[in-house]
Amino acid sequence: MDLPLIDTDLKFFNVNGRHYVLDIPSSSLFEIHPWIKKILVQSVKNTSTEYLDKVKREHNFLDWMDMSGELNYLIDNRYLTIYSSEIKPYKLKEQKINSLTLNICDDCNMQCNYCYQSKNKTDHDAEYMSKDVAIKSIEFLFSESPDNTIYLNISGGEPLLNPDLVVEIVQIVREYQEKDEKNVFITITTNGTLIEKKILDQLKYYDVELIITLDGRPQEHNYMRVMKNRRPSYDRIYDRLQWVKESGIRYRIKGTIHHYNVQAIGAIFEMYEKAEFPLVQLQPVIASEDSEIALTVEDIQIIKDNYAWMFESFQDEDSFCHKVLNLSSAVNSIATQKNLCYTCGAGKYYLCITPIGDIYPCHLLVGYPDFYLGNIADEFLDQTARKKFYQPLHVLNRDSCKSCWARYFCGGGCVGENFLVHHSLTTPYEPRCEVNQHVLDLGVEVYCSSLQEEDLLSFVPERRKSGREIYKIG
């Protein structure tokens, strides 16, 4: 039986004595027999089938037919990708917008030491979005998107410095939603210091989710996140979080890990758990390598060790780590075979609009002239510039991503982060990469471990041969 098994791109895992392989180009994960693993290991980046002749001589005819039959089945059903080095970047067809961030003001009542907006704030005097610009932005989103589900994030600066406009925006969006029969997810990113009970009731009525920034306990949070008068902000935020809980509004907590709080990451997670936050997410600080707040090699190891410790309890459905988006999303990516050739939707299906209506591909790139795409008030979006922005961002156009086993799970990382750190859209932000790879590695282990008990099996036998099974996981 001929077996065209050459030039694969695979990563192997051994979990509880069982063998699994990830086909990197397709994100397919499946369990294999040890004999099959021996063959597959030799097929990686191998452009010759000569090794197969040696394997064939080492086994009797029936065993060889059995193994080659299983491998051909995997190839025929596209669980195994051959000729992987011939995969080339492709150009996207015209992309429609289905997600917007409205920076309704670029003013803020806080002065956080790591804030990226201090680096790219525009020179315009206008700091607050007008209702006219907001309406034009909403009309643009609904008219541009062909999807039934669209996304709107209201941000800043601090958006609750402009509370009346916040409420008007969500009211108008819900009216458009009913008229156009679309499903709209609305989030508001806020530092939490200006939350009041009245606006909580209004936002809950319109089914808005809050994303509230909290970097841990008072000693960690107040080190970086202070009010404009340099006074601590923790108590002001935490008191309002009690109102948020009581209101029943949907919310999540977002924190930033940097050199000066990473030692306390375990205590921060413990504080989040005791506070019974519904969802939390910790992200590495965006900082150049020479910054005093940048994560060091030692810092990254601390993060990895803590994530490994948290993953140990993932099998418990009541474990807090299910509420940590960094961890749960990794397992979900494995289970659903997440496969991204492009990273986030920056410029592709996502745009950011500033208070005066200027359009940028991403909120992290606001204020940089090279990324200016037009103005919503002028009803102008430079589609040529937009395509020029996102077309080159295929993960295989990024030299440092080509050999990364996790590349199709992240699509090459956040282009905004990359630019702020390296002044390059395609050079990945290393701390994010290293942590993501580690979490995905742990995610595979956790996911495969969950397949050991019969009541937790989430894969289905697709073929039986000589008493053995090939499984497609996910």
Tab-separated table of C-alpha atoms in Angstrom:
chain	number	residue	atom	x	y	z
A	1	MET	CA	0.000	0.000	0.000
A	2	ASP	CA	1.486	3.323	-1.038
A	3	LEU	CA	1.839	5.856	1.759
A	4	PRO	CA	2.556	9.477	0.713
A	5	LEU	CA	3.515	10.451	4.256
A	6	ILE	CA	6.069	13.204	3.802
A	7	ASP	CA	6.716	16.744	4.940
A	8	THR	CA	4.377	16.867	7.928
A	9	ASP	CA	4.374	19.526	10.651
A	10	LEU	CA	3.494	17.930	13.977
A	11	LYS	CA	3.865	18.314	17.726
A	12	PHE	CA	3.770	15.253	19.965
A	13	PHE	CA	2.382	14.947	23.460
A	14	ASN	CA	2.602	12.154	26.004
A	15	VAL	CA	-0.194	12.425	28.542
A	16	ASN	CA	-0.612	9.767	31.240
A	17	GLY	CA	1.294	7.259	29.141
A	18	ARG	CA	-0.857	7.786	26.040
A	19	HIS	CA	0.358	9.319	22.798
A	20	TYR	CA	-1.246	12.295	21.081
A	21	VAL	CA	-0.254	14.288	18.047
A	22	LEU	CA	-1.214	17.785	16.974
A	23	ASP	CA	-1.294	18.374	13.229
A	24	ILE	CA	-0.150	21.998	13.319
A	25	PRO	CA	-1.580	23.252	9.977
A	26	SER	CA	-5.102	21.969	10.731
A	27	SER	CA	-5.084	22.161	14.574
A	28	SER	CA	-6.303	18.539	14.593
A	29	LEU	CA	-5.456	16.654	17.781
A	30	PHE	CA	-5.777	12.880	17.949
A	31	GLU	CA	-4.535	9.866	19.850
A	32	ILE	CA	-2.122	7.481	18.153
A	33	HIS	CA	-0.591	4.063	18.731
A	34	PRO	CA	3.142	4.065	19.699
A	35	TRP	CA	3.982	2.372	16.391
A	36	ILE	CA	2.252	5.170	14.510
A	37	LYS	CA	4.156	7.741	16.527
A	38	LYS	CA	7.491	6.211	15.480
A	39	ILE	CA	6.528	6.683	11.854
A	40	LEU	CA	5.126	10.179	12.267
A	41	VAL	CA	8.207	11.438	14.099
A	42	GLN	CA	10.277	10.622	11.029
A	43	SER	CA	7.797	12.313	8.669
A	44	VAL	CA	8.196	15.794	10.149
A	45	LYS	CA	9.793	18.148	7.589
A	46	ASN	CA	11.004	15.071	5.732
A	47	THR	CA	10.704	15.455	1.955
A	48	SER	CA	11.542	11.816	1.195
A	49	THR	CA	9.633	8.568	1.814
A	50	GLU	CA	12.814	6.483	2.090
A	51	TYR	CA	12.337	6.149	5.861
A	52	LEU	CA	9.068	4.318	5.168
A	53	ASP	CA	10.933	1.515	3.380
A	54	LYS	CA	12.981	0.946	6.516
A	55	VAL	CA	9.856	0.920	8.711
A	56	LYS	CA	8.206	-1.520	6.334
A	57	ARG	CA	11.155	-3.923	6.593
A	58	GLU	CA	11.016	-3.796	10.393
A	59	HIS	CA	7.430	-5.120	10.559
A	60	ASN	CA	5.577	-8.096	9.202
A	61	PHE	CA	3.183	-7.649	6.312
A	62	LEU	CA	-0.019	-7.594	8.360
A	63	ASP	CA	1.268	-5.055	10.860
A	64	TRP	CA	2.536	-2.843	8.059
A	65	MET	CA	-0.809	-2.990	6.265
A	66	ASP	CA	-2.546	-2.153	9.519
A	67	MET	CA	-0.328	0.869	10.208
A	68	SER	CA	-0.325	2.189	6.657
A	69	GLY	CA	-4.106	1.806	6.533
A	70	GLU	CA	-4.522	3.919	9.640
A	71	LEU	CA	-2.139	6.583	8.353
A	72	ASN	CA	-3.814	6.738	4.961
A	73	TYR	CA	-7.131	7.142	6.736
A	74	LEU	CA	-5.757	10.112	8.685
A	75	ILE	CA	-4.369	11.673	5.504
A	76	ASP	CA	-7.510	11.060	3.437
A	77	ASN	CA	-9.695	12.626	6.142
A	78	ARG	CA	-7.357	15.614	6.496
A	79	TYR	CA	-6.367	14.908	10.067
A	80	LEU	CA	-2.776	14.764	8.838
A	81	THR	CA	-1.406	17.452	6.538
A	82	ILE	CA	1.276	16.411	4.058
A	83	TYR	CA	3.441	18.742	1.974
A	84	SER	CA	3.114	21.249	4.820
A	85	SER	CA	6.100	23.318	3.651
A	86	GLU	CA	4.172	24.107	0.469
A	87	ILE	CA	1.472	25.952	2.439
A	88	LYS	CA	1.735	29.595	1.413
A	89	PRO	CA	0.161	32.792	2.726
A	90	TYR	CA	-3.078	33.602	0.966
A	91	LYS	CA	-4.733	36.923	0.262
A	92	LEU	CA	-8.018	37.546	1.960
A	93	LYS	CA	-11.123	38.386	0.034
A	94	GLU	CA	-12.737	41.702	0.838
A	95	GLN	CA	-13.482	41.791	4.546
A	96	LYS	CA	-16.526	43.406	6.109
A	97	ILE	CA	-16.498	45.154	9.470
A	98	ASN	CA	-18.440	43.494	12.302
A	99	SER	CA	-16.700	44.973	15.341
A	100	LEU	CA	-15.993	48.517	16.516
A	101	THR	CA	-14.372	50.205	19.466
A	102	LEU	CA	-15.647	53.712	20.117
A	103	ASN	CA	-13.115	55.762	22.051
A	104	ILE	CA	-15.718	58.238	23.222
A	105	CYS	CA	-13.143	60.339	25.049
A	106	ASP	CA	-9.372	60.345	25.239
A	107	ASP	CA	-9.440	62.016	28.634
A	108	CYS	CA	-9.027	60.008	31.844
A	109	ASN	CA	-9.344	60.637	35.567
A	110	MET	CA	-6.432	58.307	36.286
A	111	GLN	CA	-2.737	58.360	35.450
A	112	CYS	CA	-1.573	54.763	35.238
A	113	ASN	CA	2.156	54.326	34.872
A	114	TYR	CA	1.927	51.706	32.112
A	115	CYS	CA	-0.881	53.280	30.053
A	116	TYR	CA	-0.267	52.879	26.320
A	117	GLN	CA	-2.447	55.902	25.530
A	118	SER	CA	0.143	58.218	27.020
A	119	LYS	CA	2.381	57.061	24.170
A	120	ASN	CA	-0.038	57.511	21.289
A	121	LYS	CA	-2.478	60.210	22.394
A	122	THR	CA	-3.569	62.439	19.556
A	123	ASP	CA	-2.735	66.152	19.440
A	124	HIS	CA	-6.360	67.207	18.844
A	125	ASP	CA	-8.052	69.473	21.371
A	126	ALA	CA	-11.354	67.618	21.128
A	127	GLU	CA	-11.391	64.933	23.816
A	128	TYR	CA	-15.073	63.986	23.906
A	129	MET	CA	-17.063	62.330	21.136
A	130	SER	CA	-20.155	64.154	19.906
A	131	LYS	CA	-23.506	62.402	19.543
A	132	ASP	CA	-23.319	62.982	15.784
A	133	VAL	CA	-20.015	61.093	15.484
A	134	ALA	CA	-21.388	58.302	17.686
A	135	ILE	CA	-24.521	57.921	15.543
A	136	LYS	CA	-22.530	57.881	12.311
A	137	SER	CA	-20.267	55.213	13.804
A	138	ILE	CA	-23.239	53.058	14.793
A	139	GLU	CA	-24.842	53.486	11.366
A	140	PHE	CA	-21.556	52.503	9.752
A	141	LEU	CA	-21.306	49.324	11.848
A	142	PHE	CA	-24.842	48.193	11.056
A	143	SER	CA	-24.649	49.029	7.359
A	144	GLU	CA	-21.175	47.566	6.862
A	145	SER	CA	-21.628	44.229	8.607
A	146	PRO	CA	-23.403	41.378	6.791
A	147	ASP	CA	-23.276	39.261	9.966
A	148	ASN	CA	-26.176	38.613	12.279
A	149	THR	CA	-23.868	39.066	15.265
A	150	ILE	CA	-21.821	42.222	15.728
A	151	TYR	CA	-19.700	43.665	18.523
A	152	LEU	CA	-19.343	47.124	20.011
A	153	ASN	CA	-16.876	48.156	22.691
A	154	ILE	CA	-17.151	51.569	24.332
A	155	SER	CA	-13.824	52.722	25.665
A	156	GLY	CA	-11.565	55.714	26.214
A	157	GLY	CA	-9.708	57.202	28.044
A	158	GLU	CA	-12.314	56.652	30.671
A	159	PRO	CA	-15.708	56.402	28.946
A	160	LEU	CA	-17.696	57.132	32.107
A	161	LEU	CA	-16.351	60.694	32.014
A	162	ASN	CA	-18.933	60.943	29.228
A	163	PRO	CA	-21.806	59.014	30.898
A	164	ASP	CA	-24.717	60.617	29.054
A	165	LEU	CA	-23.235	59.642	25.700
A	166	VAL	CA	-22.588	56.100	26.944
A	167	VAL	CA	-26.269	55.654	27.747
A	168	GLU	CA	-27.361	57.294	24.471
A	169	ILE	CA	-25.090	54.977	22.472
A	170	VAL	CA	-26.444	51.786	24.026
A	171	GLN	CA	-30.033	53.008	23.608
A	172	ILE	CA	-29.481	53.780	19.916
A	173	VAL	CA	-27.694	50.469	19.323
A	174	ARG	CA	-30.586	48.498	20.823
A	175	GLU	CA	-33.027	50.409	18.614
A	176	TYR	CA	-30.970	49.588	15.509
A	177	GLN	CA	-30.654	46.000	16.684
A	178	GLU	CA	-34.422	45.554	16.828
A	179	LYS	CA	-34.919	47.204	13.460
A	180	ASP	CA	-32.137	45.258	11.668
A	181	GLU	CA	-32.725	41.992	13.542
A	182	LYS	CA	-29.087	41.662	14.559
A	183	ASN	CA	-27.558	40.417	17.780
A	184	VAL	CA	-25.182	43.018	19.273
A	185	PHE	CA	-22.742	42.357	22.106
A	186	ILE	CA	-21.903	45.612	23.900
A	187	THR	CA	-18.997	45.944	26.311
A	188	ILE	CA	-17.647	48.955	28.177
A	189	THR	CA	-14.024	49.044	29.284
A	190	THR	CA	-13.721	51.159	32.417
A	191	ASN	CA	-11.370	51.771	35.326
A	192	GLY	CA	-14.403	51.498	37.599
A	193	THR	CA	-13.856	54.668	39.614
A	194	LEU	CA	-16.846	56.522	38.158
A	195	ILE	CA	-19.433	53.756	38.334
A	196	GLU	CA	-22.673	54.948	39.929
A	197	LYS	CA	-25.828	52.984	40.806
A	198	LYS	CA	-28.020	54.899	38.374
A	199	ILE	CA	-25.896	54.151	35.323
A	200	LEU	CA	-25.503	50.530	36.449
A	201	ASP	CA	-29.279	50.106	36.327
A	202	GLN	CA	-29.414	51.705	32.879
A	203	LEU	CA	-26.603	49.589	31.465
A	204	LYS	CA	-28.029	46.382	32.925
A	205	TYR	CA	-31.372	47.173	31.291
A	206	TYR	CA	-29.635	47.392	27.928
A	207	ASP	CA	-27.664	44.169	28.539
A	208	VAL	CA	-24.173	45.673	28.601
A	209	GLU	CA	-21.111	43.869	29.950
A	210	LEU	CA	-18.512	45.815	31.940
A	211	ILE	CA	-14.773	45.126	31.661
A	212	ILE	CA	-13.277	46.566	34.854
A	213	THR	CA	-9.547	46.950	35.420
A	214	LEU	CA	-8.191	45.713	38.749
A	215	ASP	CA	-4.562	44.665	39.155
A	216	GLY	CA	-4.925	42.706	42.378
A	217	ARG	CA	-4.769	43.670	46.037
A	218	PRO	CA	-4.312	47.305	47.159
A	219	GLN	CA	-0.522	47.065	47.297
A	220	GLU	CA	-0.279	45.742	43.716
A	221	HIS	CA	-3.067	47.811	42.208
A	222	ASN	CA	-2.095	51.164	43.706
A	223	TYR	CA	1.540	50.791	42.662
A	224	MET	CA	0.640	51.444	39.030
A	225	ARG	CA	-2.960	52.591	38.936
A	226	VAL	CA	-3.372	55.971	40.620
A	227	MET	CA	-5.731	58.892	40.228
A	228	LYS	CA	-4.586	62.030	38.389
A	229	ASN	CA	-3.748	63.609	41.744
A	230	ARG	CA	-1.524	60.550	42.398
A	231	ARG	CA	-3.801	59.266	45.148
A	232	PRO	CA	-4.554	55.520	45.334
A	233	SER	CA	-7.532	54.222	43.357
A	234	TYR	CA	-8.136	50.757	44.823
A	235	ASP	CA	-10.668	51.613	47.527
A	236	ARG	CA	-12.705	53.740	45.149
A	237	ILE	CA	-12.898	50.884	42.642
A	238	TYR	CA	-13.489	48.087	45.122
A	239	ASP	CA	-16.389	49.885	46.800
A	240	ARG	CA	-18.059	50.272	43.426
A	241	LEU	CA	-17.483	46.625	42.608
A	242	GLN	CA	-19.896	45.817	45.426
A	243	TRP	CA	-22.557	47.869	43.625
A	244	VAL	CA	-21.714	46.072	40.390
A	245	LYS	CA	-22.253	42.675	42.050
A	246	GLU	CA	-25.521	43.769	43.643
A	247	SER	CA	-26.853	45.168	40.352
A	248	GLY	CA	-26.643	41.809	38.568
A	249	ILE	CA	-24.979	43.346	35.502
A	250	ARG	CA	-22.581	41.148	33.567
A	251	TYR	CA	-18.943	42.029	34.198
A	252	ARG	CA	-15.411	40.711	34.178
A	253	ILE	CA	-12.104	41.780	35.688
A	254	LYS	CA	-9.035	42.582	33.635
A	255	GLY	CA	-5.594	42.924	35.187
A	256	THR	CA	-2.054	43.590	34.033
A	257	ILE	CA	1.016	41.657	35.178
A	258	HIS	CA	4.336	43.521	35.223
A	259	HIS	CA	7.720	43.296	36.888
A	260	TYR	CA	6.542	44.875	40.123
A	261	ASN	CA	3.518	42.664	40.817
A	262	VAL	CA	4.440	39.348	39.216
A	263	GLN	CA	5.810	37.965	42.490
A	264	ALA	CA	2.300	38.285	43.919
A	265	ILE	CA	0.471	36.630	41.002
A	266	GLY	CA	-0.639	33.726	43.181
A	267	ALA	CA	-2.010	36.098	45.824
A	268	ILE	CA	-3.748	38.139	43.101
A	269	PHE	CA	-5.566	35.071	41.800
A	270	GLU	CA	-6.466	34.144	45.374
A	271	MET	CA	-7.909	37.628	45.910
A	272	TYR	CA	-9.911	37.351	42.664
A	273	GLU	CA	-11.290	33.992	43.779
A	274	LYS	CA	-12.277	35.193	47.256
A	275	ALA	CA	-14.022	38.189	45.686
A	276	GLU	CA	-16.039	35.713	43.555
A	277	PHE	CA	-15.458	37.592	40.328
A	278	PRO	CA	-17.312	35.819	37.481
A	279	LEU	CA	-14.487	36.088	34.911
A	280	VAL	CA	-10.928	37.364	35.137
A	281	GLN	CA	-8.114	37.892	32.674
A	282	LEU	CA	-4.482	38.755	33.353
A	283	GLN	CA	-2.353	40.056	30.512
A	284	PRO	CA	1.375	40.826	30.324
A	285	VAL	CA	2.241	44.511	30.453
A	286	ILE	CA	2.996	46.125	27.093
A	287	ALA	CA	6.539	47.374	27.610
A	288	SER	CA	9.833	47.411	25.743
A	289	GLU	CA	12.599	45.170	27.025
A	290	ASP	CA	14.541	48.084	28.573
A	291	SER	CA	11.547	49.362	30.557
A	292	GLU	CA	11.722	48.990	34.317
A	293	ILE	CA	8.240	47.445	34.366
A	294	ALA	CA	8.970	44.898	31.598
A	295	LEU	CA	8.709	41.222	32.427
A	296	THR	CA	12.073	39.502	32.807
A	297	VAL	CA	12.898	35.870	32.017
A	298	GLU	CA	12.496	35.109	35.715
A	299	ASP	CA	9.140	36.903	35.818
A	300	ILE	CA	7.812	34.860	32.905
A	301	GLN	CA	8.826	31.649	34.659
A	302	ILE	CA	6.841	32.741	37.729
A	303	ILE	CA	3.762	33.244	35.539
A	304	LYS	CA	4.238	29.847	33.906
A	305	ASP	CA	4.668	28.103	37.261
A	306	ASN	CA	1.483	29.671	38.617
A	307	TYR	CA	-0.529	28.739	35.547
A	308	ALA	CA	0.743	25.159	35.792
A	309	TRP	CA	-0.329	25.082	39.422
A	310	MET	CA	-3.781	26.406	38.579
A	311	PHE	CA	-4.262	23.925	35.752
A	312	GLU	CA	-3.870	21.071	38.231
A	313	SER	CA	-7.411	21.737	39.461
A	314	PHE	CA	-8.968	22.191	36.010
A	315	GLN	CA	-10.692	18.790	36.107
A	316	ASP	CA	-12.820	20.087	38.987
A	317	GLU	CA	-15.809	21.793	37.361
A	318	ASP	CA	-16.104	24.174	40.325
A	319	SER	CA	-12.459	25.218	40.169
A	320	PHE	CA	-11.793	28.953	39.928
A	321	CYS	CA	-9.413	28.399	37.028
A	322	HIS	CA	-12.455	27.916	34.768
A	323	LYS	CA	-13.156	31.605	35.361
A	324	VAL	CA	-9.640	32.599	34.282
A	325	LEU	CA	-10.023	33.376	30.588
A	326	ASN	CA	-6.307	32.866	29.902
A	327	LEU	CA	-6.693	29.223	30.926
A	328	SER	CA	-10.219	28.276	29.876
A	329	SER	CA	-9.768	29.809	26.417
A	330	ALA	CA	-6.628	27.703	25.877
A	331	VAL	CA	-8.499	24.469	26.548
A	332	ASN	CA	-11.379	25.665	24.387
A	333	SER	CA	-8.960	26.470	21.553
A	334	ILE	CA	-7.675	22.898	21.644
A	335	ALA	CA	-11.153	21.387	21.838
A	336	THR	CA	-12.569	23.456	18.979
A	337	GLN	CA	-9.467	23.246	16.760
A	338	LYS	CA	-9.007	26.985	16.655
A	339	ASN	CA	-7.116	27.796	13.483
A	340	LEU	CA	-6.107	31.368	12.695
A	341	CYS	CA	-3.968	32.340	9.731
A	342	TYR	CA	-4.459	35.972	10.671
A	343	THR	CA	-4.396	37.336	14.185
A	344	CYS	CA	-7.116	39.498	15.746
A	345	GLY	CA	-9.443	41.375	13.425
A	346	ALA	CA	-7.444	44.636	13.458
A	347	GLY	CA	-8.209	46.430	10.203
A	348	LYS	CA	-9.766	43.244	8.856
A	349	TYR	CA	-13.164	43.114	10.562
A	350	TYR	CA	-12.429	45.405	13.496
A	351	LEU	CA	-11.822	49.172	13.621
A	352	CYS	CA	-11.432	51.847	16.270
A	353	ILE	CA	-13.011	55.303	16.034
A	354	THR	CA	-11.638	58.233	18.041
A	355	PRO	CA	-13.627	61.081	19.670
A	356	ILE	CA	-13.327	63.231	16.538
A	357	GLY	CA	-14.215	60.350	14.223
A	358	ASP	CA	-10.754	59.349	13.017
A	359	ILE	CA	-10.573	55.685	12.031
A	360	TYR	CA	-7.714	53.346	12.946
A	361	PRO	CA	-7.320	49.567	12.577
A	362	CYS	CA	-6.846	49.073	16.317
A	363	HIS	CA	-7.229	51.025	19.559
A	364	LEU	CA	-3.536	50.450	20.293
A	365	LEU	CA	-2.549	52.202	17.060
A	366	VAL	CA	-4.593	55.378	17.512
A	367	GLY	CA	-2.613	58.537	16.842
A	368	TYR	CA	0.034	56.993	14.605
A	369	PRO	CA	-0.248	58.682	11.173
A	370	ASP	CA	0.831	55.562	9.270
A	371	PHE	CA	-2.310	53.778	10.436
A	372	TYR	CA	-4.874	56.518	9.814
A	373	LEU	CA	-7.695	55.105	7.663
A	374	GLY	CA	-10.148	57.985	7.359
A	375	ASN	CA	-12.826	59.827	9.317
A	376	ILE	CA	-16.350	58.661	10.066
A	377	ALA	CA	-17.680	62.231	10.252
A	378	ASP	CA	-16.481	62.757	6.678
A	379	GLU	CA	-17.964	59.369	5.749
A	380	PHE	CA	-14.576	58.321	4.411
A	381	LEU	CA	-12.791	55.012	4.980
A	382	ASP	CA	-9.682	54.390	2.880
A	383	GLN	CA	-10.314	50.786	1.823
A	384	THR	CA	-7.028	50.607	-0.070
A	385	ALA	CA	-5.059	51.592	3.031
A	386	ARG	CA	-7.108	49.186	5.115
A	387	LYS	CA	-6.320	46.235	2.819
A	388	LYS	CA	-2.684	47.286	2.680
A	389	PHE	CA	-2.676	47.081	6.475
A	390	TYR	CA	-4.174	43.615	7.001
A	391	GLN	CA	-3.201	41.667	3.871
A	392	PRO	CA	0.510	41.212	4.828
A	393	LEU	CA	-0.320	40.001	8.354
A	394	HIS	CA	-0.710	36.289	7.521
A	395	VAL	CA	1.118	34.282	10.176
A	396	LEU	CA	3.420	32.706	7.578
A	397	ASN	CA	4.665	36.175	6.630
A	398	ARG	CA	6.140	36.485	10.113
A	399	ASP	CA	9.613	35.005	10.263
A	400	SER	CA	9.560	34.314	13.992
A	401	CYS	CA	6.157	32.577	13.758
A	402	LYS	CA	6.836	30.165	10.891
A	403	SER	CA	8.376	27.501	13.123
A	404	CYS	CA	6.141	28.014	16.166
A	405	TRP	CA	3.852	25.059	16.871
A	406	ALA	CA	1.185	27.361	18.360
A	407	ARG	CA	1.066	29.784	15.423
A	408	TYR	CA	-2.402	28.830	14.178
A	409	PHE	CA	-3.914	29.143	17.645
A	410	CYS	CA	-2.892	32.803	17.994
A	411	GLY	CA	-2.458	33.849	14.355
A	412	GLY	CA	0.760	35.675	15.147
A	413	GLY	CA	-0.240	37.674	18.197
A	414	CYS	CA	-1.621	41.149	18.759
A	415	VAL	CA	-0.323	43.517	16.076
A	416	GLY	CA	-0.933	46.529	18.339
A	417	GLU	CA	1.220	45.063	21.095
A	418	ASN	CA	3.878	44.133	18.558
A	419	PHE	CA	4.029	47.687	17.248
A	420	LEU	CA	4.104	49.406	20.630
A	421	VAL	CA	7.014	47.224	21.746
A	422	HIS	CA	8.995	46.648	18.532
A	423	HIS	CA	7.640	49.290	16.101
A	424	SER	CA	6.825	46.343	13.869
A	425	LEU	CA	3.424	44.776	13.287
A	426	THR	CA	4.869	41.341	12.575
A	427	THR	CA	7.538	40.949	15.275
A	428	PRO	CA	5.778	39.189	18.154
A	429	TYR	CA	5.816	40.449	21.720
A	430	GLU	CA	7.956	37.720	23.318
A	431	PRO	CA	6.423	37.546	26.828
A	432	ARG	CA	2.984	37.073	25.328
A	433	CYS	CA	4.304	34.333	23.016
A	434	GLU	CA	6.093	32.429	25.727
A	435	VAL	CA	3.168	32.524	28.117
A	436	ASN	CA	0.673	31.591	25.379
A	437	GLN	CA	2.755	28.607	24.264
A	438	HIS	CA	3.037	27.394	27.840
A	439	VAL	CA	-0.688	27.765	28.514
A	440	LEU	CA	-1.589	25.952	25.288
A	441	ASP	CA	0.837	23.173	26.189
A	442	LEU	CA	-0.878	22.839	29.556
A	443	GLY	CA	-4.244	23.064	27.811
A	444	VAL	CA	-3.443	20.043	25.655
A	445	GLU	CA	-2.401	18.077	28.730
A	446	VAL	CA	-5.535	19.023	30.638
A	447	TYR	CA	-7.796	18.311	27.684
A	448	CYS	CA	-6.260	14.939	26.921
A	449	SER	CA	-6.338	14.012	30.614
A	450	SER	CA	-10.063	14.646	30.640
A	451	LEU	CA	-10.387	11.939	28.009
A	452	GLN	CA	-9.145	9.213	30.346
A	453	GLU	CA	-12.427	8.712	32.211
A	454	GLU	CA	-15.311	7.241	30.235
A	455	ASP	CA	-17.824	9.748	31.566
A	456	LEU	CA	-15.658	12.612	30.338
A	457	LEU	CA	-14.913	11.292	26.873
A	458	SER	CA	-15.609	14.044	24.360
A	459	PHE	CA	-14.293	12.307	21.268
A	460	VAL	CA	-15.924	9.769	19.024
A	461	PRO	CA	-14.301	6.695	17.447
A	462	GLU	CA	-14.202	7.259	13.700
A	463	ARG	CA	-12.605	4.027	12.612
A	464	ARG	CA	-11.830	0.663	14.196
A	465	LYS	CA	-9.030	-1.556	12.919
A	466	SER	CA	-7.555	-4.645	14.616
A	467	GLY	CA	-9.003	-3.696	17.960
A	468	ARG	CA	-7.436	-0.234	17.936
A	469	GLU	CA	-9.219	3.070	17.575
A	470	ILE	CA	-8.336	6.309	15.891
A	471	TYR	CA	-9.937	9.285	17.531
A	472	LYS	CA	-10.641	12.789	16.358
A	473	ILE	CA	-10.591	14.874	19.499
A	474	GLY	CA	-12.883	17.866	19.735
